[in-house]
PDB file of C-alpha atoms in Angstrom:
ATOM      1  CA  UNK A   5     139.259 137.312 109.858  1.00 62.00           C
ATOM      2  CA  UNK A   6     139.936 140.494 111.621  1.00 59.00           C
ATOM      3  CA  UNK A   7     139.844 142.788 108.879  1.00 65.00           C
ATOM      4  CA  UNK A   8     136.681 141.291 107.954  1.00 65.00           C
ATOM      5  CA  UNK A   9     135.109 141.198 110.822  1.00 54.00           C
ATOM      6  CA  UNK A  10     136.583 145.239 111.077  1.00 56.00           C
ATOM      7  CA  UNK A  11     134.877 146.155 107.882  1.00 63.00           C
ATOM      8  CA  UNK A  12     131.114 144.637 109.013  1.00 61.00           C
ATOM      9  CA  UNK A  13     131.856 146.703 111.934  1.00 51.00           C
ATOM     10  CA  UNK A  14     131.833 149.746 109.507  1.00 57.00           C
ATOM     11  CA  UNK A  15     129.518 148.886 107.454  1.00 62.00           C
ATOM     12  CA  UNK A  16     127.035 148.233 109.894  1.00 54.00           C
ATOM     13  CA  UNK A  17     127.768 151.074 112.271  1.00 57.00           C
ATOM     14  CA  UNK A  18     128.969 149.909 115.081  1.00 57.00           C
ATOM     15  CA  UNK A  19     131.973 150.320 117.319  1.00 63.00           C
ATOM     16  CA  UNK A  20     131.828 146.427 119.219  1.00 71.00           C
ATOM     17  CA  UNK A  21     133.658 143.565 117.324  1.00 71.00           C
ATOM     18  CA  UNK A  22     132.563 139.686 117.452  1.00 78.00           C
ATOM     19  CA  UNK A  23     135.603 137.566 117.636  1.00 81.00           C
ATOM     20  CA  UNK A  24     136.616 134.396 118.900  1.00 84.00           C
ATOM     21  CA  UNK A  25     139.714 134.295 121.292  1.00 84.00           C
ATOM     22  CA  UNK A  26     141.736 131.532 122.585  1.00 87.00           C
ATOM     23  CA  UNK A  27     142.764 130.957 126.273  1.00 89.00           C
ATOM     24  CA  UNK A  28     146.043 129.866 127.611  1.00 87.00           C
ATOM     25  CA  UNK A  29     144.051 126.564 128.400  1.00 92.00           C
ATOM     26  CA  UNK A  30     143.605 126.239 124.140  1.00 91.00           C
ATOM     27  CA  UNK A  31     139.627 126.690 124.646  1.00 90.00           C
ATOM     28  CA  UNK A  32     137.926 128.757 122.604  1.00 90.00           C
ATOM     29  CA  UNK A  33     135.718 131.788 123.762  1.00 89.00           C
ATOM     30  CA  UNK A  34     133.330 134.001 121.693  1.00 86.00           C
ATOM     31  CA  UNK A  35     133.946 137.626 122.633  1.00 83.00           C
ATOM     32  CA  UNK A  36     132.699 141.298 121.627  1.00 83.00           C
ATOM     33  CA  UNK A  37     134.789 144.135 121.851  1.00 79.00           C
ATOM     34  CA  UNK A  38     134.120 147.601 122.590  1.00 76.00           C
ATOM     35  CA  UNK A  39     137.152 149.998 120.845  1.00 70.00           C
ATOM     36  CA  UNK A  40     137.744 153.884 120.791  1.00 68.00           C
ATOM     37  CA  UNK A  41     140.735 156.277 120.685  1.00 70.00           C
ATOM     38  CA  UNK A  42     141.575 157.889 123.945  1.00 72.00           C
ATOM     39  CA  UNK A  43     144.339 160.339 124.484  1.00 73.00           C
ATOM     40  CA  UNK A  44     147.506 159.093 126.722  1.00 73.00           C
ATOM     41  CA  UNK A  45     150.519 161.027 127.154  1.00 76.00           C
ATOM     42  CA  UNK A  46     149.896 163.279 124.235  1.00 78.00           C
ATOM     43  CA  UNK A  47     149.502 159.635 122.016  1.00 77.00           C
ATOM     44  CA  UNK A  48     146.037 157.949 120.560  1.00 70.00           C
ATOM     45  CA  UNK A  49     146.161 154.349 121.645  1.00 71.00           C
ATOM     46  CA  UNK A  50     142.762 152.265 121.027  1.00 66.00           C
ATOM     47  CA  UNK A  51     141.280 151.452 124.357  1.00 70.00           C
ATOM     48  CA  UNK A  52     139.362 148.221 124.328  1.00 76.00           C
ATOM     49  CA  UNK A  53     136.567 146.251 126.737  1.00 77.00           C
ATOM     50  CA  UNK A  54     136.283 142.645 126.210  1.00 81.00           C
ATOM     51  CA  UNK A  55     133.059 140.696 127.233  1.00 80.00           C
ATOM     52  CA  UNK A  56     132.604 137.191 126.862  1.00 86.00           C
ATOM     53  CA  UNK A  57     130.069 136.103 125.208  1.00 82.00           C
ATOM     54  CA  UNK A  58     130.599 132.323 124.576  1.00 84.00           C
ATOM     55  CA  UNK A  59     127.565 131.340 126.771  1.00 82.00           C
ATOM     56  CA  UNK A  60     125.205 133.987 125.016  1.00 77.00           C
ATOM     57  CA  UNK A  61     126.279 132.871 121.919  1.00 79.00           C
ATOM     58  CA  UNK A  62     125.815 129.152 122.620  1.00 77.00           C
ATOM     59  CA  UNK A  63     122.189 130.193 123.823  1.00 69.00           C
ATOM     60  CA  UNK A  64     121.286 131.725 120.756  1.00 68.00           C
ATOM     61  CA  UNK A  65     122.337 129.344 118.847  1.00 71.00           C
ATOM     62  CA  UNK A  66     120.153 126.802 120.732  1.00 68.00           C
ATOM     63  CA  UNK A  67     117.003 128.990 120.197  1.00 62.00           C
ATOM     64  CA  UNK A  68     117.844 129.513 116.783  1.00 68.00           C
ATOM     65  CA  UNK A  69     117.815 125.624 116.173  1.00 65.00           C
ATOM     66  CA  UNK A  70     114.447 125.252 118.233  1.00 56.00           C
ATOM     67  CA  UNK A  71     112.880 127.584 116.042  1.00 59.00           C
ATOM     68  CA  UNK A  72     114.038 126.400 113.132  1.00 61.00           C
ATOM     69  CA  UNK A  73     112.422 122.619 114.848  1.00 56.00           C
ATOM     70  CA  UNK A  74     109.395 124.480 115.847  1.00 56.00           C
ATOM     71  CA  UNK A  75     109.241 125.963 112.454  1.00 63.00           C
ATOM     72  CA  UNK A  76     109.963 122.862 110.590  1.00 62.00           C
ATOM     73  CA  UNK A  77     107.212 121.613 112.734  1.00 57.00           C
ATOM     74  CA  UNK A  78     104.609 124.015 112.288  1.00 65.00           C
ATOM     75  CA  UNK A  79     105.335 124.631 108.437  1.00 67.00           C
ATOM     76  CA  UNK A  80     105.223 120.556 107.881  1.00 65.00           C
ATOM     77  CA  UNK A  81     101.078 120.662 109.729  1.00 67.00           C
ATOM     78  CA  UNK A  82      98.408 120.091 107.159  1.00 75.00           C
ATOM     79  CA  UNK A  83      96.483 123.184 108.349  1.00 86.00           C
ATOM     80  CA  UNK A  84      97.059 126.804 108.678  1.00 91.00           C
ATOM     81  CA  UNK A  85      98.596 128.201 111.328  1.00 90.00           C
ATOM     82  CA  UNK A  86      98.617 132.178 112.241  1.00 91.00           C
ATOM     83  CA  UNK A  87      99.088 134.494 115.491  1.00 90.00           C
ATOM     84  CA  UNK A  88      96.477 137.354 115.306  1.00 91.00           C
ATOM     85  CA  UNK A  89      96.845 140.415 118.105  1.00 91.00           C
ATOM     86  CA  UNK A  90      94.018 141.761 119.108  1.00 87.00           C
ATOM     87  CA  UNK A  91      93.574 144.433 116.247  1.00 88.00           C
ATOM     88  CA  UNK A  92      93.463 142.136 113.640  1.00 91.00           C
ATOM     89  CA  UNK A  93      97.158 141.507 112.546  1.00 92.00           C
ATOM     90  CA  UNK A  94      99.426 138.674 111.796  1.00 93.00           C
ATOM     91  CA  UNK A  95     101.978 138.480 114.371  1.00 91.00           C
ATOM     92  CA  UNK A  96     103.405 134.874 112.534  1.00 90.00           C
ATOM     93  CA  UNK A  97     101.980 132.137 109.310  1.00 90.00           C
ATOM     94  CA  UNK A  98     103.223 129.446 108.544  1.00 90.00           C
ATOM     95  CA  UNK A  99     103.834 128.936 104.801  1.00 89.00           C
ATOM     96  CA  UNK A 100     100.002 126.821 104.499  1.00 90.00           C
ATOM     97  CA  UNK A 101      98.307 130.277 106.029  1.00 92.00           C
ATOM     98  CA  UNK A 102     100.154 132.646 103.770  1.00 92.00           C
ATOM     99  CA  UNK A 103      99.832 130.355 100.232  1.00 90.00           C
ATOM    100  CA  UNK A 104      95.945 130.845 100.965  1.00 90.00           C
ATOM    101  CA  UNK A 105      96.703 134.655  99.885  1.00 91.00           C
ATOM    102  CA  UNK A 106      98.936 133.178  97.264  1.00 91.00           C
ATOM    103  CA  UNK A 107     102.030 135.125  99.131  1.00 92.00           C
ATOM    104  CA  UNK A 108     105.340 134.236 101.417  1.00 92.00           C
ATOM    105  CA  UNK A 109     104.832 134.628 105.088  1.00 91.00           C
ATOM    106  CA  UNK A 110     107.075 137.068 105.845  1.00 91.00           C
ATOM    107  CA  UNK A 111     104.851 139.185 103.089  1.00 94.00           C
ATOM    108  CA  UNK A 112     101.796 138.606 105.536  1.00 93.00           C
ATOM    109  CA  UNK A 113     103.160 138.955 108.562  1.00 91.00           C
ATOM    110  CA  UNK A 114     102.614 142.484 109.523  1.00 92.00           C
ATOM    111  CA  UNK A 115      99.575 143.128 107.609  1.00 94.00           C
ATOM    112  CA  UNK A 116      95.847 142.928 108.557  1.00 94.00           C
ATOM    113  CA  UNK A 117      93.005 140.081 108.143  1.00 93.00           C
ATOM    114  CA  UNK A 118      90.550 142.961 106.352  1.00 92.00           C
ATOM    115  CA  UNK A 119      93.440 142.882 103.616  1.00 92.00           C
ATOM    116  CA  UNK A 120      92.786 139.261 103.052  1.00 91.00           C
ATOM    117  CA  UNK A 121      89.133 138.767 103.351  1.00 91.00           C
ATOM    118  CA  UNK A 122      85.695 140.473 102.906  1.00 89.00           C
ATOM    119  CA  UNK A 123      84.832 143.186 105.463  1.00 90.00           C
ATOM    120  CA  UNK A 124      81.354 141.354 106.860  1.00 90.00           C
ATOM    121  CA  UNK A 125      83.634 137.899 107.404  1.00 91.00           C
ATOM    122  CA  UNK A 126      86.945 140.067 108.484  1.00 91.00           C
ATOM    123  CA  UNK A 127      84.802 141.573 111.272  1.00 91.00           C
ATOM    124  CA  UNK A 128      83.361 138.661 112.091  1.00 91.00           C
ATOM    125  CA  UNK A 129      87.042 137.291 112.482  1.00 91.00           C
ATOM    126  CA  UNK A 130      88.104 139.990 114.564  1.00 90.00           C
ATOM    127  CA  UNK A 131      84.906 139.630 116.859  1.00 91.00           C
ATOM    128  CA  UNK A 132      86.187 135.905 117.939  1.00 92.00           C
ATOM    129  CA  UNK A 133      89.481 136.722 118.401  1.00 92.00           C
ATOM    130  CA  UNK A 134      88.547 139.583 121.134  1.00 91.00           C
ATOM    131  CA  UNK A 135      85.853 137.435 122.521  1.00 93.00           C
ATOM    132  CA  UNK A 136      88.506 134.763 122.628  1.00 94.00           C
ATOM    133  CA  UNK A 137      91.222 137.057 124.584  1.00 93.00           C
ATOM    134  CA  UNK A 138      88.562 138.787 126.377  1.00 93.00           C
ATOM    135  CA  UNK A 139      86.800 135.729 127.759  1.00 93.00           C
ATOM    136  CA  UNK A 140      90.871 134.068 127.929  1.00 93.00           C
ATOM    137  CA  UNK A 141      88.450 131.195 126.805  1.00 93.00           C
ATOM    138  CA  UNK A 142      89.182 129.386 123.262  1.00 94.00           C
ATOM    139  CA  UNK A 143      86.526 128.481 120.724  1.00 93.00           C
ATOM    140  CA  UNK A 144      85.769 126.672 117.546  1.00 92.00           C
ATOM    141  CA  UNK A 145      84.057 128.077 114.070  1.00 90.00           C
ATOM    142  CA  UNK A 146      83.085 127.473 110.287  1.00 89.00           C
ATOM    143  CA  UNK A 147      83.077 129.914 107.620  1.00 88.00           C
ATOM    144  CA  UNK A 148      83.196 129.417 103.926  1.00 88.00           C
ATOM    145  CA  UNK A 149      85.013 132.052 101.862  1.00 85.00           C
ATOM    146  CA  UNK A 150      85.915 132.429  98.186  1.00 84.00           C
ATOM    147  CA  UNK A 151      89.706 132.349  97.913  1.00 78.00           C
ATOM    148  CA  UNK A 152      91.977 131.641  94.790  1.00 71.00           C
ATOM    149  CA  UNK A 153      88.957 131.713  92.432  1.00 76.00           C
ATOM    150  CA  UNK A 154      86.763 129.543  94.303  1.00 80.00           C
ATOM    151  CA  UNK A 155      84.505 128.629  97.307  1.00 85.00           C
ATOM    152  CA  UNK A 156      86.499 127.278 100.505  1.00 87.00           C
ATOM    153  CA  UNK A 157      84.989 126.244 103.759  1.00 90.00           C
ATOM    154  CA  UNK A 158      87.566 126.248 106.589  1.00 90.00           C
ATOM    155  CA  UNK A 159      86.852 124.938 110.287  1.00 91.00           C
ATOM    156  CA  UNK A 160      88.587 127.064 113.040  1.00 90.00           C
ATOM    157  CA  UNK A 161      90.317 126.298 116.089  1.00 93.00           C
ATOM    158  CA  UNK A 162      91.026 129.977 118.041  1.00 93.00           C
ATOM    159  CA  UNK A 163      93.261 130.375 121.435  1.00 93.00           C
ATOM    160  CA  UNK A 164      94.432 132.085 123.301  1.00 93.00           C
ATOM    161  CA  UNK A 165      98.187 133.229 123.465  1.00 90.00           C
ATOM    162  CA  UNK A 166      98.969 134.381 127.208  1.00 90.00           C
ATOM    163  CA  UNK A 167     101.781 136.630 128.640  1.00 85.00           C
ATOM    164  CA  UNK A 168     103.684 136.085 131.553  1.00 83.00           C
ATOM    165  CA  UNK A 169     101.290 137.580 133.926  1.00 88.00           C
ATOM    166  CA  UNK A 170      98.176 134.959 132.033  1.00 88.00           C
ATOM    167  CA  UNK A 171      96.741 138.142 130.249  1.00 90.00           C
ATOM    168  CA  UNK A 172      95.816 136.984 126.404  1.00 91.00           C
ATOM    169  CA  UNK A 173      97.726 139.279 123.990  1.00 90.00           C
ATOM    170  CA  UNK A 174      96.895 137.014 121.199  1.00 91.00           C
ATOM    171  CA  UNK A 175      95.087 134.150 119.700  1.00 93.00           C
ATOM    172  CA  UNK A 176      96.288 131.328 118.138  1.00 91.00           C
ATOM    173  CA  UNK A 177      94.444 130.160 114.552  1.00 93.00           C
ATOM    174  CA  UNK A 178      94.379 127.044 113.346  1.00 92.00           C
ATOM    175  CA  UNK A 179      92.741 126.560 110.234  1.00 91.00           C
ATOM    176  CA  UNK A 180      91.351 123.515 108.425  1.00 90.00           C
ATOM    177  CA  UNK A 181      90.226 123.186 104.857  1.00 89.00           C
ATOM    178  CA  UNK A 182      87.157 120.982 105.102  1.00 90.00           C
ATOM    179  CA  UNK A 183      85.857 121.940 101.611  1.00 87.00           C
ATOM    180  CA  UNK A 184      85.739 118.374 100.719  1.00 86.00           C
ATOM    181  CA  UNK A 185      83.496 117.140 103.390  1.00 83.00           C
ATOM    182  CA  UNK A 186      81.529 119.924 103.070  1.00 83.00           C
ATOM    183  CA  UNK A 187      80.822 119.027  99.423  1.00 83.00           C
ATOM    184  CA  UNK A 188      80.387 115.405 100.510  1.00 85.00           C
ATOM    185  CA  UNK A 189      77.746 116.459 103.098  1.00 81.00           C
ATOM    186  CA  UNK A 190      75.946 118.867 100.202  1.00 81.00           C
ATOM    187  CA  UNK A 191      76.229 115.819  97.968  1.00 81.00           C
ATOM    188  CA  UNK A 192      74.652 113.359 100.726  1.00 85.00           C
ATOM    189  CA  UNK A 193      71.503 115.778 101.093  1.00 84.00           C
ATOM    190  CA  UNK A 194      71.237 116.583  97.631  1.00 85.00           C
ATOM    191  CA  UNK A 195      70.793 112.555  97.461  1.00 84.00           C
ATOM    192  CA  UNK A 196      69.028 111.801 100.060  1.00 86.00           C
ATOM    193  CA  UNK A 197      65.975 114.431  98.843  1.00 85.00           C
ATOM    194  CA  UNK A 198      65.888 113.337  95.487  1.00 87.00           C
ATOM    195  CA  UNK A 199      65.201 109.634  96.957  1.00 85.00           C
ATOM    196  CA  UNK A 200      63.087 111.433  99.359  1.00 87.00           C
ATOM    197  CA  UNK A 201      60.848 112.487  96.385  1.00 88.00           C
ATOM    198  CA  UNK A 202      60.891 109.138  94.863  1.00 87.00           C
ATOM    199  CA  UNK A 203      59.720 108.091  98.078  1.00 89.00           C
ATOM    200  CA  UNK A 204      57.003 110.032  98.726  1.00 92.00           C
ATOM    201  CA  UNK A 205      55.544 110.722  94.966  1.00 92.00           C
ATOM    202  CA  UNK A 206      55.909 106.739  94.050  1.00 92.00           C
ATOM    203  CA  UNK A 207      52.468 105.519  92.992  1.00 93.00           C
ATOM    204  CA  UNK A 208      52.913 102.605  94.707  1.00 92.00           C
ATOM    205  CA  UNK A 209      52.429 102.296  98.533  1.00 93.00           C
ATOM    206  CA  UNK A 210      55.823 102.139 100.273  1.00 92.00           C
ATOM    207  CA  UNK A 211      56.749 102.442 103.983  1.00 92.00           C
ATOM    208  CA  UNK A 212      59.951 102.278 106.272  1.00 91.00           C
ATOM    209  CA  UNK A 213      59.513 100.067 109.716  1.00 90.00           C
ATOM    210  CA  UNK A 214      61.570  99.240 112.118  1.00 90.00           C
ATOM    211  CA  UNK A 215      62.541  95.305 112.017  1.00 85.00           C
ATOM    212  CA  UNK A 216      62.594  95.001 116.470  1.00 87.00           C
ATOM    213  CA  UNK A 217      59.172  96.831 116.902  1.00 92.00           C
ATOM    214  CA  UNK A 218      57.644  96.781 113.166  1.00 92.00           C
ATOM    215  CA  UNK A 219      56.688 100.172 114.069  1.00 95.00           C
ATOM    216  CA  UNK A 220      55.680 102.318 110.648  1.00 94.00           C
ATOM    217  CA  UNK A 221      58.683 104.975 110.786  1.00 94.00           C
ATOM    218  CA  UNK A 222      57.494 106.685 107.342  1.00 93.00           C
ATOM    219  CA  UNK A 223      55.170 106.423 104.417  1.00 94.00           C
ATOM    220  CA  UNK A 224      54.679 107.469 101.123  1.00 93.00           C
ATOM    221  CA  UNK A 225      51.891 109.540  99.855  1.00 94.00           C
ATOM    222  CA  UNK A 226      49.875 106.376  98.019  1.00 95.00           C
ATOM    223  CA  UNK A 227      49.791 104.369 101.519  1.00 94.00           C
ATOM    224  CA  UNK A 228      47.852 107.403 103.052  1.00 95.00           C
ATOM    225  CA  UNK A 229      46.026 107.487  99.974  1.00 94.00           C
ATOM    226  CA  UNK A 230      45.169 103.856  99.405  1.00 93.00           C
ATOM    227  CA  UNK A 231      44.746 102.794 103.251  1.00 94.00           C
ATOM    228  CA  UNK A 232      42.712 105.598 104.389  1.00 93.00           C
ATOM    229  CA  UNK A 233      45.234 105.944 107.836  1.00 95.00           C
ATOM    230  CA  UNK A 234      46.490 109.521 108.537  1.00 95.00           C
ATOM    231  CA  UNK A 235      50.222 110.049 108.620  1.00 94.00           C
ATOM    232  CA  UNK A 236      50.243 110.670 112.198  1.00 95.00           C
ATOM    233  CA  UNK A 237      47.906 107.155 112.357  1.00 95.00           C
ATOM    234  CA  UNK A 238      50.005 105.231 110.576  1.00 94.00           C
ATOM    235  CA  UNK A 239      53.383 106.485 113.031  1.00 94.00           C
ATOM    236  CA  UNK A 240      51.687 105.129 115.813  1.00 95.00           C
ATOM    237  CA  UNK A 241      51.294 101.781 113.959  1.00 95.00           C
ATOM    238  CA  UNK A 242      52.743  98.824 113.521  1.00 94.00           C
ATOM    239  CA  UNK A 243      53.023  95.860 110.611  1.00 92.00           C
ATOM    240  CA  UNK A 244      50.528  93.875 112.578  1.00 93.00           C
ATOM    241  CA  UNK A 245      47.731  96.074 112.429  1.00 93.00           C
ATOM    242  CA  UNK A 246      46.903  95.904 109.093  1.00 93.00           C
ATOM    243  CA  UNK A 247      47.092  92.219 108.907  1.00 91.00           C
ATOM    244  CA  UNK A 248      43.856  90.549 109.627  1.00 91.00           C
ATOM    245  CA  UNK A 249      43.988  88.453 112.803  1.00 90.00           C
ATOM    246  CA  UNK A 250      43.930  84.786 111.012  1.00 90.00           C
ATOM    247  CA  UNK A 251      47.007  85.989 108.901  1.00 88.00           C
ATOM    248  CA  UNK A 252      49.583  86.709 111.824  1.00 89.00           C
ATOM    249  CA  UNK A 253      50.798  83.334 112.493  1.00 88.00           C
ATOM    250  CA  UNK A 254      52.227  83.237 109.138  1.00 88.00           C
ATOM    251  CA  UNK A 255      52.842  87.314 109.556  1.00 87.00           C
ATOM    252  CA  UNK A 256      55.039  86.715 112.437  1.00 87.00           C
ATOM    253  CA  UNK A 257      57.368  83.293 110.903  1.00 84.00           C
ATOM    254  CA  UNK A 258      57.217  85.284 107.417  1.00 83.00           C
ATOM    255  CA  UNK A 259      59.232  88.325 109.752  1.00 81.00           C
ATOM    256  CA  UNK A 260      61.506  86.183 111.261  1.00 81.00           C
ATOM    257  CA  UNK A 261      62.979  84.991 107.903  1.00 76.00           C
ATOM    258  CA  UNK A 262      63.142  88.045 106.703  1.00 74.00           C
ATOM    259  CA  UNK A 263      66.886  89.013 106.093  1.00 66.00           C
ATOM    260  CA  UNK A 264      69.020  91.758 104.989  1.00 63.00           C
ATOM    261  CA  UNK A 265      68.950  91.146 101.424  1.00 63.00           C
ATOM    262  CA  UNK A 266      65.667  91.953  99.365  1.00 64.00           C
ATOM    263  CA  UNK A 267      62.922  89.626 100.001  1.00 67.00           C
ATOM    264  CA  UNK A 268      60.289  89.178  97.781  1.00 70.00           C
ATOM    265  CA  UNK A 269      57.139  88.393 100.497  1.00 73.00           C
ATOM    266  CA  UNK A 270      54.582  86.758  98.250  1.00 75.00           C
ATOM    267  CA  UNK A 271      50.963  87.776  98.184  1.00 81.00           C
ATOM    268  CA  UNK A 272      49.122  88.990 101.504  1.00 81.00           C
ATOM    269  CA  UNK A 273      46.069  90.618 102.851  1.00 84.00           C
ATOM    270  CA  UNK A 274      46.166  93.900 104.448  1.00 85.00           C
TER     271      UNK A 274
END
């Protein structure tokens, strides 16, 4: 173990040794050791300094397993995660941030966010994350953005990351992938003006109405058309208006059995 430890000591430049010594007690210590020649009495002895390091060394091990928690913590989220300094670099990714680039993080880490994306968005990017440190104030944003061959929208969460003294240094990103509800709400409009058409261009009259009030809440084209009421008439409106008087005693027990279901209303007078 000595020798070895002698030879990384060589190979890695460096005139301190990491042992581990034992105590008259039996316990254990972690030490480092500082050697060199000196001359005594005409003779080269080795001259050493011994400083323990056992409590160091338990420390770093401690940190070393919180990072590796925080890590396992961070890697394991279902969005990406990155630490951007204030001129546009990545300080840390975890591994969802850096497979977006289709790379390893420590093959991001270091590099710039105009590598990554196009310049208009990349200074965009940049622009929140100095308005988040200079304001010390987080925020929240959406930008879509065509990565691995096709379009991704991603919903952003930026911080900032303080020093001791409360000064932002950094800010913290963290990045969702809401492509799919993005497509979902696309989808949802696309449908909802087709119907919108069918709506307004049927050739029959049609109109929506709210069940409390009966108030008209829209009509189609052929109810303006065949009723002679303006839109902006018929909005102001109800059911009961264009029933002739003798007809709203049945008008009124004919609403309160309508149900949720499709009801087929029989003939009537408008």
């Amino acid at each position: 173990e000595i020798q070895a430890e002698m030879l990384r000591a060589r190979r890695e430049e460096r005139n301190c040794f990491l042992f581990r010594h034992r105590l008259k007690s039996g316990e254990i210590r972690d030490v480092e050791v500082y050697s060199g020649p000196i001359d005594f009495g005409g003779s080269v002895l080795l001259f050493s300094v011994i400083h323990d390091i056992t409590e160091r060394k338990r420390t770093e091990i401690q940190l070393r397993k919180s990072e590796e928690k925080y890590r396992s913590l961070i890697d394991s989220a279902d969005s990406a995660i990155s630490l951007v300094d204030k001129d546009g670099c990545y300080l840390f990714v975890n591994t969802i941030a850096s497979s977006l680039f289709g790379k390893k993080p420590e093959e991001v880490i270091g590099t710039n966010i105009r590598n990554y994306f196009p310049s208009e968005l990349a200074e965009l990017m940049a622009e929140n994350a100095a308005g988040v440190m200079r304001n010390n104030k987080g925020i929240t944003d959406e930008f879509e953005v065509r990565l691995g061959g096709s379009h991704r929208w991603f919903r952003n969460s930026i911080q900032p990351v303080r020093d001791e003294t409360g000064t932002p240094y950094a800010v913290l990103v963290f990045s969702t992938d809401i492509t799919s509800g993005k497509r979902t709400e696309e989808a949802l409009v696309q449908s909802e003006n087709k119907y919108r058409y069918y709506f307004k261009n049927n050739p029959l009259p049609m109109w929506i109405y709210d069940v409390e009030t009966l108030k008209f809440l829209e009509v189609n084209n052929a109810a303006i058309a065949n009723y002679g009421y303006s839109e902006a008439e018929f909005l102001s409106m109800t059911l009961a208006d264009i029933r002739p008087k003798e007809d709203l005693i049945r008008f009124y027990e004919d609403v309160e059995n309508t149900s949720d279901i499709i009801n087929n209303a029989g003939i009537w007078r408008h």
